[in-house]
GROMACS .gro file of C-alpha atoms in nm:
model
  499
    1MET     CA    1 -21.341  -3.610  -9.188
    2THR     CA    2 -21.329  -3.936  -9.383
    3THR     CA    3 -21.670  -4.046  -9.515
    4PRO     CA    4 -21.774  -4.394  -9.625
    5GLU     CA    5 -21.924  -4.456  -9.962
    6GLN     CA    6 -22.296  -4.372  -9.990
    7GLY     CA    7 -22.350  -4.629 -10.264
    8PRO     CA    8 -22.221  -4.742 -10.601
    9ASP     CA    9 -22.239  -4.485 -10.878
   10VAL     CA   10 -22.473  -4.253 -10.684
   11PRO     CA   11 -22.307  -3.916 -10.628
   12LEU     CA   12 -22.474  -3.717 -10.354
   13PHE     CA   13 -22.433  -3.386 -10.540
   14ALA     CA   14 -22.360  -3.285 -10.895
   15PRO     CA   15 -21.988  -3.243 -10.987
   16PRO     CA   16 -21.853  -2.899 -11.060
   17GLY     CA   17 -21.959  -2.763 -11.395
   18ALA     CA   18 -22.263  -2.985 -11.427
   19ASP     CA   19 -22.608  -2.846 -11.497
   20PRO     CA   20 -22.742  -2.725 -11.161
   21ARG     CA   21 -23.101  -2.827 -11.257
   22ARG     CA   22 -23.010  -3.187 -11.353
   23SER     CA   23 -23.236  -3.436 -11.176
   24VAL     CA   24 -23.076  -3.669 -10.922
   25PRO     CA   25 -23.145  -4.036 -10.993
   26ALA     CA   26 -23.350  -4.217 -10.731
   27ALA     CA   27 -23.148  -4.377 -10.453
   28PRO     CA   28 -23.178  -4.751 -10.395
   29GLU     CA   29 -23.419  -4.871 -10.125
   30PRO     CA   30 -23.246  -4.840  -9.789
   31SER     CA   31 -23.202  -5.151  -9.582
   32SER     CA   32 -23.368  -5.008  -9.267
   33PRO     CA   33 -23.749  -5.014  -9.268
   34PHE     CA   34 -23.749  -4.673  -9.101
   35ALA     CA   35 -23.540  -4.490  -9.362
   36ALA     CA   36 -23.750  -4.291  -9.606
   37PRO     CA   37 -23.616  -4.286  -9.966
   38SER     CA   38 -23.520  -3.961 -10.128
   39PRO     CA   39 -23.781  -3.844 -10.380
   40ALA     CA   40 -23.715  -3.933 -10.739
   41GLY     CA   41 -23.666  -3.648 -10.980
   42HIS     CA   42 -23.597  -3.394 -10.710
   43VAL     CA   43 -23.398  -3.095 -10.839
   44LEU     CA   44 -23.124  -2.988 -10.603
   45PRO     CA   45 -22.953  -2.650 -10.621
   46ASP     CA   46 -22.574  -2.622 -10.621
   47ALA     CA   47 -22.582  -2.456 -10.285
   48ALA     CA   48 -22.886  -2.505 -10.060
   49PRO     CA   49 -22.992  -2.207  -9.846
   50ALA     CA   50 -22.927  -2.216  -9.476
   51SER     CA   51 -23.157  -2.468  -9.306
   52PRO     CA   52 -23.402  -2.320  -9.052
   53TYR     CA   53 -23.368  -2.643  -8.857
   54THR     CA   54 -22.996  -2.607  -8.781
   55ALA     CA   55 -22.959  -2.672  -8.407
   56PRO     CA   56 -22.706  -2.489  -8.193
   57ALA     CA   57 -22.398  -2.676  -8.092
   58PRO     CA   58 -22.472  -2.904  -7.795
   59PRO     CA   59 -22.265  -2.865  -7.481
   60TYR     CA   60 -22.188  -3.234  -7.481
   61THR     CA   61 -22.001  -3.468  -7.709
   62PRO     CA   62 -22.234  -3.554  -7.995
   63TYR     CA   63 -22.358  -3.909  -7.995
   64ALA     CA   64 -22.284  -4.088  -8.323
   65PRO     CA   65 -22.492  -4.402  -8.377
   66PRO     CA   66 -22.331  -4.716  -8.520
   67ALA     CA   67 -22.335  -4.780  -8.890
   68SER     CA   68 -22.641  -5.004  -8.856
   69TYR     CA   69 -22.836  -4.734  -8.671
   70ALA     CA   70 -23.157  -4.629  -8.839
   71ALA     CA   71 -23.318  -4.304  -8.731
   72PRO     CA   72 -23.676  -4.332  -8.606
   73ALA     CA   73 -23.949  -4.229  -8.841
   74SER     CA   74 -23.995  -3.855  -8.867
   75PRO     CA   75 -24.320  -3.716  -8.723
   76TYR     CA   76 -24.372  -3.556  -9.062
   77ALA     CA   77 -24.495  -3.765  -9.353
   78PRO     CA   78 -24.202  -3.850  -9.587
   79TYR     CA   79 -24.188  -3.659  -9.908
   80GLY     CA   80 -24.358  -3.842 -10.190
   81ALA     CA   81 -24.619  -4.007  -9.961
   82PRO     CA   82 -24.988  -3.921 -10.010
   83ALA     CA   83 -25.082  -3.606  -9.825
   84SER     CA   84 -25.268  -3.666  -9.492
   85PRO     CA   85 -25.617  -3.518  -9.487
   86TYR     CA   86 -25.533  -3.362  -9.147
   87ALA     CA   87 -25.194  -3.223  -9.246
   88THR     CA   88 -25.288  -2.954  -9.496
   89HIS     CA   89 -25.527  -2.667  -9.476
   90PRO     CA   90 -25.834  -2.721  -9.696
   91GLY     CA   91 -25.786  -2.572 -10.041
   92VAL     CA   92 -25.403  -2.560 -10.022
   93ALA     CA   93 -25.219  -2.809 -10.239
   94ALA     CA   94 -24.916  -2.994 -10.107
   95ALA     CA   95 -24.606  -2.787 -10.183
   96HIS     CA   96 -24.267  -2.884 -10.315
   97PRO     CA   97 -24.028  -2.964 -10.029
   98ALA     CA   98 -23.824  -2.658 -10.107
   99THR     CA   99 -24.127  -2.427 -10.062
  100ALA     CA  100 -24.365  -2.613  -9.827
  101PRO     CA  101 -24.381  -2.427  -9.494
  102PHE     CA  102 -24.386  -2.750  -9.287
  103ALA     CA  103 -24.159  -2.969  -9.509
  104PRO     CA  104 -23.886  -3.144  -9.307
  105PRO     CA  105 -23.522  -3.110  -9.403
  106VAL     CA  106 -23.379  -3.361  -9.648
  107GLN     CA  107 -23.323  -3.691  -9.470
  108HIS     CA  108 -22.957  -3.725  -9.570
  109ALA     CA  109 -22.857  -3.367  -9.480
  110ARG     CA  110 -22.757  -3.437  -9.118
  111SER     CA  111 -22.831  -3.671  -8.834
  112PRO     CA  112 -23.066  -3.513  -8.574
  113HIS     CA  113 -22.815  -3.618  -8.308
  114GLU     CA  114 -22.527  -3.417  -8.461
  115GLY     CA  115 -22.448  -3.050  -8.422
  116VAL     CA  116 -22.212  -2.801  -8.585
  117GLN     CA  117 -21.904  -2.723  -8.382
  118PRO     CA  118 -21.821  -2.354  -8.354
  119GLY     CA  119 -21.563  -2.236  -8.599
  120THR     CA  120 -21.609  -2.523  -8.842
  121PRO     CA  121 -21.546  -2.384  -9.191
  122HIS     CA  122 -21.825  -2.424  -9.439
  123ALA     CA  123 -21.754  -2.670  -9.712
  124PRO     CA  124 -21.880  -2.598 -10.061
  125GLY     CA  125 -22.222  -2.738 -10.129
  126LEU     CA  126 -22.350  -2.772  -9.762
  127PRO     CA  127 -22.470  -2.474  -9.561
  128ASP     CA  128 -22.385  -2.621  -9.221
  129GLY     CA  129 -22.014  -2.669  -9.289
  130THR     CA  130 -22.025  -3.041  -9.356
  131PRO     CA  131 -21.770  -3.132  -9.624
  132ALA     CA  132 -21.920  -3.236  -9.953
  133GLY     CA  133 -21.901  -3.604 -10.016
  134PRO     CA  134 -22.103  -3.916 -10.055
  135GLY     CA  135 -22.157  -3.958  -9.678
  136ARG     CA  136 -22.024  -3.916  -9.325
  137ARG     CA  137 -21.865  -4.170  -9.095
  138ARG     CA  138 -22.069  -4.259  -8.789
  139ARG     CA  139 -21.892  -4.257  -8.458
  140ALA     CA  140 -21.879  -4.554  -8.219
  141LEU     CA  141 -22.063  -4.547  -7.885
  142PRO     CA  142 -21.830  -4.405  -7.616
  143ALA     CA  143 -21.742  -4.655  -7.341
  144VAL     CA  144 -21.866  -4.417  -7.073
  145TRP     CA  145 -22.229  -4.480  -7.185
  146VAL     CA  146 -22.211  -4.861  -7.179
  147VAL     CA  147 -22.239  -4.912  -6.800
  148PRO     CA  148 -22.529  -4.666  -6.746
  149LEU     CA  149 -22.724  -4.822  -7.032
  150LEU     CA  150 -22.671  -5.172  -6.890
  151LEU     CA  151 -22.787  -5.057  -6.548
  152LEU     CA  152 -23.092  -4.891  -6.704
  153ALA     CA  153 -23.179  -5.212  -6.885
  154LEU     CA  154 -23.152  -5.413  -6.561
  155VAL     CA  155 -23.376  -5.167  -6.371
  156ALA     CA  156 -23.636  -5.164  -6.649
  157GLY     CA  157 -23.640  -5.543  -6.660
  158GLY     CA  158 -23.685  -5.570  -6.282
  159ALA     CA  159 -23.966  -5.313  -6.281
  160GLY     CA  160 -24.143  -5.496  -6.562
  161GLY     CA  161 -24.122  -5.822  -6.367
  162VAL     CA  162 -24.273  -5.663  -6.054
  163ILE     CA  163 -24.557  -5.504  -6.253
  164GLY     CA  164 -24.630  -5.830  -6.429
  165ALA     CA  165 -24.640  -6.018  -6.099
  166ARG     CA  166 -24.885  -5.764  -5.951
  167ILE     CA  167 -25.113  -5.780  -6.255
  168GLY     CA  168 -25.131  -6.155  -6.237
  169GLN     CA  169 -25.175  -6.166  -5.858
  170ASP     CA  170 -25.504  -6.316  -5.722
  171ASP     CA  171 -25.632  -6.096  -5.434
  172ARG     CA  172 -25.914  -6.331  -5.330
  173LEU     CA  173 -25.889  -6.483  -4.982
  174ALA     CA  174 -26.031  -6.805  -4.841
  175ASP     CA  175 -26.164  -6.613  -4.538
  176ALA     CA  176 -26.239  -6.239  -4.559
  177GLY     CA  177 -26.205  -6.201  -4.181
  178LEU     CA  178 -26.400  -5.873  -4.167
  179PRO     CA  179 -26.421  -5.705  -3.823
  180ALA     CA  180 -26.737  -5.770  -3.624
  181ALA     CA  181 -26.897  -5.601  -3.326
  182PRO     CA  182 -26.762  -5.738  -2.998
  183ALA     CA  183 -26.975  -6.004  -2.833
  184GLY     CA  184 -27.211  -5.858  -2.575
  185GLY     CA  185 -27.149  -5.512  -2.715
  186GLY     CA  186 -27.314  -5.193  -2.608
  187THR     CA  187 -27.691  -5.189  -2.551
  188ALA     CA  188 -27.897  -5.000  -2.808
  189PRO     CA  189 -27.984  -4.652  -2.676
  190ALA     CA  190 -28.341  -4.592  -2.566
  191ALA     CA  191 -28.566  -4.445  -2.835
  192THR     CA  192 -28.614  -4.071  -2.799
  193GLY     CA  193 -28.766  -3.788  -2.998
  194VAL     CA  194 -28.926  -3.882  -3.328
  195THR     CA  195 -28.803  -4.241  -3.296
  196ALA     CA  196 -29.000  -4.288  -2.973
  197ILE     CA  197 -29.308  -4.113  -3.114
  198ALA     CA  198 -29.308  -4.333  -3.424
  199ALA     CA  199 -29.268  -4.649  -3.216
  200ASP     CA  200 -29.569  -4.554  -3.000
  201VAL     CA  201 -29.799  -4.423  -3.276
  202LEU     CA  202 -29.738  -4.652  -3.575
  203PRO     CA  203 -29.921  -4.959  -3.433
  204SER     CA  204 -30.240  -4.749  -3.410
  205VAL     CA  205 -30.226  -4.608  -3.766
  206VAL     CA  206 -30.404  -4.794  -4.048
  207SER     CA  207 -30.423  -4.786  -4.428
  208ILE     CA  208 -30.768  -4.775  -4.588
  209GLU     CA  209 -30.885  -4.890  -4.933
  210ALA     CA  210 -31.229  -4.780  -5.053
  211THR     CA  211 -31.352  -4.967  -5.360
  212ASP     CA  212 -31.645  -4.899  -5.590
  213ALA     CA  213 -31.728  -4.952  -5.957
  214ALA     CA  214 -31.495  -4.664  -6.053
  215GLY     CA  215 -31.186  -4.808  -5.884
  216VAL     CA  216 -30.994  -4.794  -5.557
  217ALA     CA  217 -30.923  -4.490  -5.338
  218THR     CA  218 -30.663  -4.506  -5.062
  219GLY     CA  219 -30.607  -4.311  -4.745
  220SER     CA  220 -30.512  -4.337  -4.380
  221GLY     CA  221 -30.681  -4.349  -4.041
  222PHE     CA  222 -30.611  -4.427  -3.676
  223VAL     CA  223 -30.765  -4.617  -3.388
  224LEU     CA  224 -31.015  -4.412  -3.188
  225ARG     CA  225 -31.139  -4.684  -2.953
  226GLN     CA  226 -30.997  -5.020  -2.855
  227ASP     CA  227 -31.315  -5.199  -2.975
  228GLY     CA  228 -31.262  -5.121  -3.345
  229TYR     CA  229 -31.372  -4.759  -3.404
  230LEU     CA  230 -31.140  -4.571  -3.641
  231LEU     CA  231 -31.130  -4.205  -3.746
  232THR     CA  232 -31.049  -4.086  -4.099
  233ASN     CA  233 -31.156  -3.829  -4.360
  234SER     CA  234 -31.498  -3.834  -4.521
  235HIS     CA  235 -31.348  -3.804  -4.869
  236VAL     CA  236 -31.138  -4.117  -4.809
  237VAL     CA  237 -31.444  -4.342  -4.762
  238ALA     CA  238 -31.699  -4.151  -4.972
  239SER     CA  239 -31.666  -4.381  -5.275
  240ALA     CA  240 -31.752  -4.686  -5.061
  241ASP     CA  241 -32.068  -4.523  -4.917
  242GLY     CA  242 -32.300  -4.658  -5.182
  243PRO     CA  243 -32.418  -4.970  -5.363
  244GLY     CA  244 -32.129  -5.205  -5.440
  245GLY     CA  245 -31.882  -5.014  -5.224
  246SER     CA  246 -31.646  -5.182  -4.978
  247LEU     CA  247 -31.378  -5.089  -4.726
  248VAL     CA  248 -31.063  -5.280  -4.630
  249VAL     CA  249 -30.840  -5.171  -4.341
  250THR     CA  250 -30.475  -5.282  -4.313
  251PHE     CA  251 -30.300  -5.263  -3.976
  252SER     CA  252 -29.931  -5.211  -3.915
  253ASP     CA  253 -29.886  -5.582  -3.838
  254GLY     CA  254 -30.024  -5.678  -4.180
  255ARG     CA  255 -30.377  -5.777  -4.076
  256GLU     CA  256 -30.651  -5.689  -4.324
  257LEU     CA  257 -31.009  -5.649  -4.199
  258PRO     CA  258 -31.327  -5.534  -4.370
  259ALA     CA  259 -31.483  -5.215  -4.232
  260THR     CA  260 -31.821  -5.042  -4.233
  261ILE     CA  261 -31.907  -4.671  -4.219
  262VAL     CA  262 -32.055  -4.561  -3.886
  263GLY     CA  263 -32.114  -4.203  -4.002
  264ARG     CA  264 -31.952  -3.924  -4.197
  265THR     CA  265 -31.991  -3.551  -4.258
  266ALA     CA  266 -31.869  -3.370  -4.566
  267GLU     CA  267 -31.898  -3.031  -4.389
  268TYR     CA  268 -31.607  -3.122  -4.160
  269ASP     CA  269 -31.453  -3.390  -4.384
  270LEU     CA  270 -31.459  -3.648  -4.103
  271ALA     CA  271 -31.581  -4.008  -4.088
  272VAL     CA  272 -31.591  -4.287  -3.833
  273ILE     CA  273 -31.559  -4.647  -3.953
  274LYS     CA  274 -31.553  -4.976  -3.760
  275VAL     CA  275 -31.380  -5.312  -3.786
  276LYS     CA  276 -31.459  -5.629  -3.591
  277ALA     CA  277 -31.160  -5.629  -3.359
  278THR     CA  278 -31.084  -5.577  -2.993
  279GLY     CA  279 -30.777  -5.496  -2.792
  280LEU     CA  280 -30.667  -5.221  -3.029
  281VAL     CA  281 -30.450  -4.938  -2.897
  282PRO     CA  282 -30.626  -4.600  -2.944
  283LEU     CA  283 -30.447  -4.270  -2.986
  284ALA     CA  284 -30.526  -3.989  -2.744
  285LEU     CA  285 -30.684  -3.672  -2.882
  286GLY     CA  286 -30.482  -3.375  -2.755
  287ASP     CA  287 -30.581  -3.011  -2.704
  288SER     CA  288 -30.550  -2.834  -3.038
  289ASP     CA  289 -30.645  -2.503  -2.874
  290ALA     CA  290 -30.309  -2.512  -2.691
  291VAL     CA  291 -30.102  -2.558  -3.008
  292ARG     CA  292 -29.859  -2.279  -3.090
  293VAL     CA  293 -29.689  -2.181  -3.415
  294GLY     CA  294 -29.345  -2.341  -3.423
  295ASP     CA  295 -29.438  -2.651  -3.222
  296PRO     CA  296 -29.277  -2.970  -3.362
  297VAL     CA  297 -29.518  -3.219  -3.517
  298VAL     CA  298 -29.507  -3.563  -3.679
  299ALA     CA  299 -29.737  -3.679  -3.960
  300ILE     CA  300 -29.797  -4.054  -4.001
  301GLY     CA  301 -29.989  -4.234  -4.272
  302ALA     CA  302 -29.974  -4.407  -4.609
  303PRO     CA  303 -29.884  -4.144  -4.872
  304LEU     CA  304 -29.907  -4.284  -5.224
  305GLY     CA  305 -29.992  -4.621  -5.068
  306LEU     CA  306 -29.665  -4.639  -4.872
  307ALA     CA  307 -29.794  -4.753  -4.533
  308GLY     CA  308 -29.618  -4.656  -4.214
  309THR     CA  309 -29.454  -4.342  -4.351
  310VAL     CA  310 -29.334  -4.088  -4.092
  311THR     CA  311 -29.259  -3.723  -4.175
  312THR     CA  312 -29.170  -3.436  -3.945
  313GLY     CA  313 -29.211  -3.060  -3.939
  314ILE     CA  314 -29.357  -2.777  -3.733
  315VAL     CA  315 -29.687  -2.597  -3.697
  316SER     CA  316 -29.641  -2.318  -3.949
  317ALA     CA  317 -29.976  -2.136  -3.900
  318LEU     CA  318 -30.306  -2.157  -3.712
  319ASN     CA  319 -30.668  -2.080  -3.798
  320ARG     CA  320 -30.600  -2.114  -4.170
  321PRO     CA  321 -30.933  -2.106  -4.357
  322VAL     CA  322 -30.940  -2.400  -4.599
  323ALA     CA  323 -31.225  -2.498  -4.830
  324ALA     CA  324 -31.156  -2.853  -4.948
  325GLY     CA  325 -31.358  -3.063  -5.189
  326ASP     CA  326 -31.578  -2.958  -5.479
  327GLU     CA  327 -31.879  -2.730  -5.525
  328THR     CA  328 -32.132  -2.996  -5.420
  329ASP     CA  329 -31.931  -3.147  -5.133
  330THR     CA  330 -31.718  -2.875  -4.970
  331ALA     CA  331 -31.556  -2.891  -4.628
  332PHE     CA  332 -31.475  -2.568  -4.445
  333ILE     CA  333 -31.183  -2.625  -4.210
  334ASN     CA  334 -31.029  -2.389  -3.953
  335ALA     CA  335 -30.703  -2.570  -4.020
  336ILE     CA  336 -30.368  -2.621  -3.854
  337GLN     CA  337 -30.103  -2.555  -4.118
  338THR     CA  338 -29.783  -2.762  -4.115
  339ASP     CA  339 -29.472  -2.804  -4.327
  340ALA     CA  340 -29.449  -3.176  -4.248
  341ALA     CA  341 -29.461  -3.356  -4.583
  342ILE     CA  342 -29.823  -3.458  -4.656
  343ASN     CA  343 -29.911  -3.626  -4.986
  344PRO     CA  344 -30.214  -3.799  -5.138
  345GLY     CA  345 -30.280  -4.100  -4.915
  346ASN     CA  346 -30.190  -3.916  -4.593
  347SER     CA  347 -30.553  -3.802  -4.566
  348GLY     CA  348 -30.717  -3.920  -4.246
  349GLY     CA  349 -30.388  -3.995  -4.072
  350PRO     CA  350 -30.286  -3.832  -3.744
  351LEU     CA  351 -30.076  -3.521  -3.691
  352VAL     CA  352 -29.922  -3.566  -3.347
  353ASP     CA  353 -29.727  -3.339  -3.114
  354ALA     CA  354 -29.401  -3.409  -2.929
  355SER     CA  355 -29.587  -3.618  -2.669
  356GLY     CA  356 -29.749  -3.840  -2.931
  357GLN     CA  357 -30.101  -3.697  -2.884
  358VAL     CA  358 -30.316  -3.627  -3.188
  359ILE     CA  359 -30.359  -3.253  -3.245
  360GLY     CA  360 -30.496  -3.276  -3.601
  361ILE     CA  361 -30.627  -3.504  -3.875
  362ASN     CA  362 -30.438  -3.454  -4.200
  363SER     CA  363 -30.690  -3.353  -4.464
  364ALA     CA  364 -30.560  -3.132  -4.744
  365ILE     CA  365 -30.250  -2.992  -4.913
  366ALA     CA  366 -30.186  -2.680  -5.116
  367GLN     CA  367 -30.062  -2.726  -5.470
  368PRO     CA  368 -29.932  -2.476  -5.726
  369PRO     CA  369 -30.125  -2.442  -6.051
  370SER     CA  370 -30.048  -2.724  -6.295
  371GLN     CA  371 -30.033  -2.679  -6.672
  372ASP     CA  372 -30.146  -3.032  -6.753
  373GLY     CA  373 -30.373  -3.089  -6.453
  374ALA     CA  374 -30.144  -3.355  -6.307
  375ALA     CA  375 -30.160  -3.402  -5.931
  376GLY     CA  376 -29.863  -3.264  -5.745
  377GLY     CA  377 -29.695  -3.359  -5.421
  378SER     CA  378 -29.606  -3.182  -5.100
  379ILE     CA  379 -29.477  -2.827  -5.125
  380GLY     CA  380 -29.460  -2.781  -4.748
  381LEU     CA  381 -29.818  -2.655  -4.708
  382GLY     CA  382 -30.035  -2.921  -4.544
  383PHE     CA  383 -30.356  -2.871  -4.347
  384ALA     CA  384 -30.508  -3.069  -4.059
  385ILE     CA  385 -30.848  -3.056  -3.890
  386PRO     CA  386 -30.795  -2.948  -3.526
  387SER     CA  387 -30.838  -3.230  -3.276
  388GLU     CA  388 -31.102  -3.040  -3.074
  389GLN     CA  389 -31.321  -3.019  -3.383
  390ALA     CA  390 -31.254  -3.388  -3.453
  391ARG     CA  391 -31.349  -3.483  -3.096
  392ARG     CA  392 -31.690  -3.309  -3.116
  393THR     CA  393 -31.769  -3.444  -3.461
  394ALA     CA  394 -31.654  -3.802  -3.389
  395THR     CA  395 -31.866  -3.808  -3.075
  396GLN     CA  396 -32.173  -3.710  -3.275
  397LEU     CA  397 -32.101  -3.964  -3.548
  398ILE     CA  398 -32.056  -4.251  -3.303
  399GLU     CA  399 -32.365  -4.157  -3.100
  400THR     CA  400 -32.605  -4.052  -3.375
  401GLY     CA  401 -32.450  -4.142  -3.708
  402SER     CA  402 -32.456  -3.779  -3.823
  403ALA     CA  403 -32.301  -3.448  -3.724
  404THR     CA  404 -32.430  -3.095  -3.696
  405TYR     CA  405 -32.254  -2.762  -3.746
  406PRO     CA  406 -32.327  -2.405  -3.628
  407ILE     CA  407 -32.477  -2.132  -3.848
  408ILE     CA  408 -32.574  -1.762  -3.817
  409GLY     CA  409 -32.843  -1.771  -4.085
  410VAL     CA  410 -32.720  -1.534  -4.361
  411LEU     CA  411 -32.623  -1.560  -4.728
  412LEU     CA  412 -32.299  -1.388  -4.830
  413ASP     CA  413 -32.234  -1.194  -5.152
  414SER     CA  414 -31.940  -1.366  -5.326
  415THR     CA  415 -31.907  -1.080  -5.580
  416TYR     CA  416 -31.840  -0.815  -5.317
  417THR     CA  417 -31.492  -0.664  -5.300
  418GLY     CA  418 -31.378  -0.441  -5.020
  419GLU     CA  419 -31.332  -0.450  -4.647
  420GLY     CA  420 -31.508  -0.733  -4.468
  421VAL     CA  421 -31.777  -0.960  -4.618
  422LYS     CA  422 -32.117  -0.843  -4.734
  423VAL     CA  423 -32.456  -0.995  -4.659
  424SER     CA  424 -32.642  -1.054  -4.986
  425THR     CA  425 -32.929  -0.827  -5.084
  426THR     CA  426 -33.118  -1.075  -5.304
  427ASP     CA  427 -33.268  -1.420  -5.259
  428VAL     CA  428 -33.072  -1.722  -5.380
  429ASP     CA  429 -33.273  -2.024  -5.499
  430GLY     CA  430 -33.570  -1.900  -5.300
  431GLN     CA  431 -33.372  -1.855  -4.980
  432PRO     CA  432 -33.374  -1.501  -4.832
  433PRO     CA  433 -33.039  -1.330  -4.756
  434VAL     CA  434 -33.120  -1.326  -4.382
  435SER     CA  435 -33.308  -1.628  -4.247
  436PRO     CA  436 -33.629  -1.511  -4.072
  437ASP     CA  437 -33.602  -1.554  -3.695
  438GLY     CA  438 -33.249  -1.690  -3.739
  439PRO     CA  439 -32.949  -1.598  -3.521
  440ALA     CA  440 -32.844  -1.299  -3.739
  441ASP     CA  441 -33.204  -1.174  -3.778
  442ARG     CA  442 -33.255  -1.181  -3.402
  443ALA     CA  443 -32.926  -0.990  -3.354
  444GLY     CA  444 -33.032  -0.713  -3.595
  445VAL     CA  445 -32.817  -0.803  -3.899
  446ARG     CA  446 -32.983  -0.679  -4.223
  447PRO     CA  447 -32.935  -0.748  -4.598
  448GLY     CA  448 -32.647  -0.536  -4.734
  449ASP     CA  449 -32.467  -0.511  -4.397
  450VAL     CA  450 -32.090  -0.566  -4.403
  451ILE     CA  451 -31.943  -0.797  -4.136
  452LEU     CA  452 -31.592  -0.674  -4.049
  453SER     CA  453 -31.486  -0.923  -3.779
  454ILE     CA  454 -31.592  -1.213  -3.558
  455ASP     CA  455 -31.469  -1.211  -3.197
  456ASP     CA  456 -31.222  -0.934  -3.302
  457ARG     CA  457 -31.078  -1.159  -3.572
  458PRO     CA  458 -31.089  -0.965  -3.904
  459VAL     CA  459 -31.253  -1.136  -4.201
  460THR     CA  460 -31.200  -1.039  -4.564
  461MET     CA  461 -31.345  -1.339  -4.751
  462PRO     CA  462 -31.667  -1.540  -4.710
  463ASP     CA  463 -31.473  -1.863  -4.640
  464GLU     CA  464 -31.299  -1.697  -4.345
  465LEU     CA  465 -31.631  -1.613  -4.178
  466ILE     CA  466 -31.776  -1.960  -4.243
  467VAL     CA  467 -31.467  -2.136  -4.108
  468ALA     CA  468 -31.456  -1.912  -3.799
  469ILE     CA  469 -31.820  -1.992  -3.724
  470ARG     CA  470 -31.778  -2.368  -3.775
  471ALA     CA  471 -31.490  -2.370  -3.531
  472HIS     CA  472 -31.757  -2.322  -3.261
  473GLU     CA  473 -32.040  -2.540  -3.142
  474PRO     CA  474 -32.412  -2.474  -3.178
  475GLY     CA  475 -32.524  -2.261  -2.885
  476ASP     CA  476 -32.198  -2.066  -2.862
  477VAL     CA  477 -32.221  -1.686  -2.869
  478VAL     CA  478 -32.001  -1.484  -3.104
  479VAL     CA  479 -31.955  -1.108  -3.142
  480LEU     CA  480 -31.980  -0.959  -3.491
  481ALA     CA  481 -31.860  -0.611  -3.591
  482VAL     CA  482 -32.115  -0.491  -3.848
  483GLN     CA  483 -32.103  -0.182  -4.071
  484ASP     CA  484 -32.414  -0.024  -4.228
  485GLY     CA  485 -32.318   0.264  -4.455
  486ASP     CA  486 -32.108   0.501  -4.247
  487SER     CA  487 -32.208   0.359  -3.911
  488SER     CA  488 -32.072   0.047  -3.742
  489ARG     CA  489 -32.186  -0.154  -3.443
  490LYS     CA  490 -32.116  -0.479  -3.258
  491VAL     CA  491 -32.382  -0.745  -3.218
  492ARG     CA  492 -32.396  -1.069  -3.019
  493VAL     CA  493 -32.515  -1.372  -3.212
  494GLU     CA  494 -32.607  -1.708  -3.060
  495LEU     CA  495 -32.523  -1.979  -3.314
  496ASP     CA  496 -32.791  -2.213  -3.435
  497GLU     CA  497 -32.753  -2.577  -3.544
  498SER     CA  498 -32.780  -2.731  -3.886
  499SER     CA  499 -32.731  -3.089  -4.002
   0.00000   0.00000   0.00000
């Protein structure tokens, strides 16, 4: 193969007989900006070892670039350039090209597009069989490649034009022309289920703000009579029942009216208030004694001040003894338990059944213990005062301004543990454990007796007995199962009245 001259007076390898360790003078700067110069002072051996980068012979005719062709830059940094901080392992110095494990082959050894044909004899000085000499002649581009390359260039140009046109295209329209419902379309379906209940009940539910020197408390309520009587919880309006207190009621239509307290009772946590208005739509009080576990219910009120909020659930338990309030103002409720979401602000609002009748007045929620004392929200355990209890108490509050509750006339021992609840054996604040001539005394109940059940309903805590008694009216007769030592008996007790 005939090779062109590499350059004036620059032999590629040392002539025979010369010192094999003589340094090769630096080559002149190549004309292509992509060609890396050979390192100055590099010592070349007479015969380089076989290159690990020698590629097998390609099955096609090797492509030889024109004389002006410049190979693209190698992915490896050219020898003599500063070492990249990402290229070498920390603590390992850059090695000589002959010994560096990742050093590329010498740039002028062979074009990456050329291969070694099988059977080519090795020429002295080059391990791949290339004859020694100052360079190799580059082959011209075969004619068979010209047409495909021209076609490829035309296709690439056309694709670029289409992409450029799409990028610059303006997709905005003068008229969006979005589809609309046909004129005189279908009539809205009639409200059913919760939708119908909410539509009927919401106009009768109100939000309440009680203001005193300490701030503002909020809650809910509902219309009890068309002439302005409303029912709510006692704890909702308690802060306004004193000097400087005031009440403001907001209706579903946005009207705000001042209100006054007609009467309230902390024992049942119920209150009746009144606004100067007529023509209101009252809600009917249903029969809470007919409620069953699993019945669907809807709670309506203003949780967290969000008026007109509707939540749904079921009755999850009945006769749940709940003591709400604090030590000085405690309400004992024989509650309806529900999983409908109830939050602070729902208090006093109605719990209605599937027919829209009020079966309970939302009053309390259960909360898990809090580390920082922060108030929590609904965890699916809400409690409502049964509507039958609310009916009796509201009637008393409207007629007399106060309410009474039934008692049996005993003090209970809160330290007792065991079956049933125990009647105390000592006086408390001067009050005897069994009230003289009271209902329990007349029935034969004595200090130290253990009450096991009321009307065959077992009791294991004092609150359970109190709540079960307050679910009745004064004058009702209940049956207590009483144990004295090893003997037990049943006694009939007529409940007395206390205010």
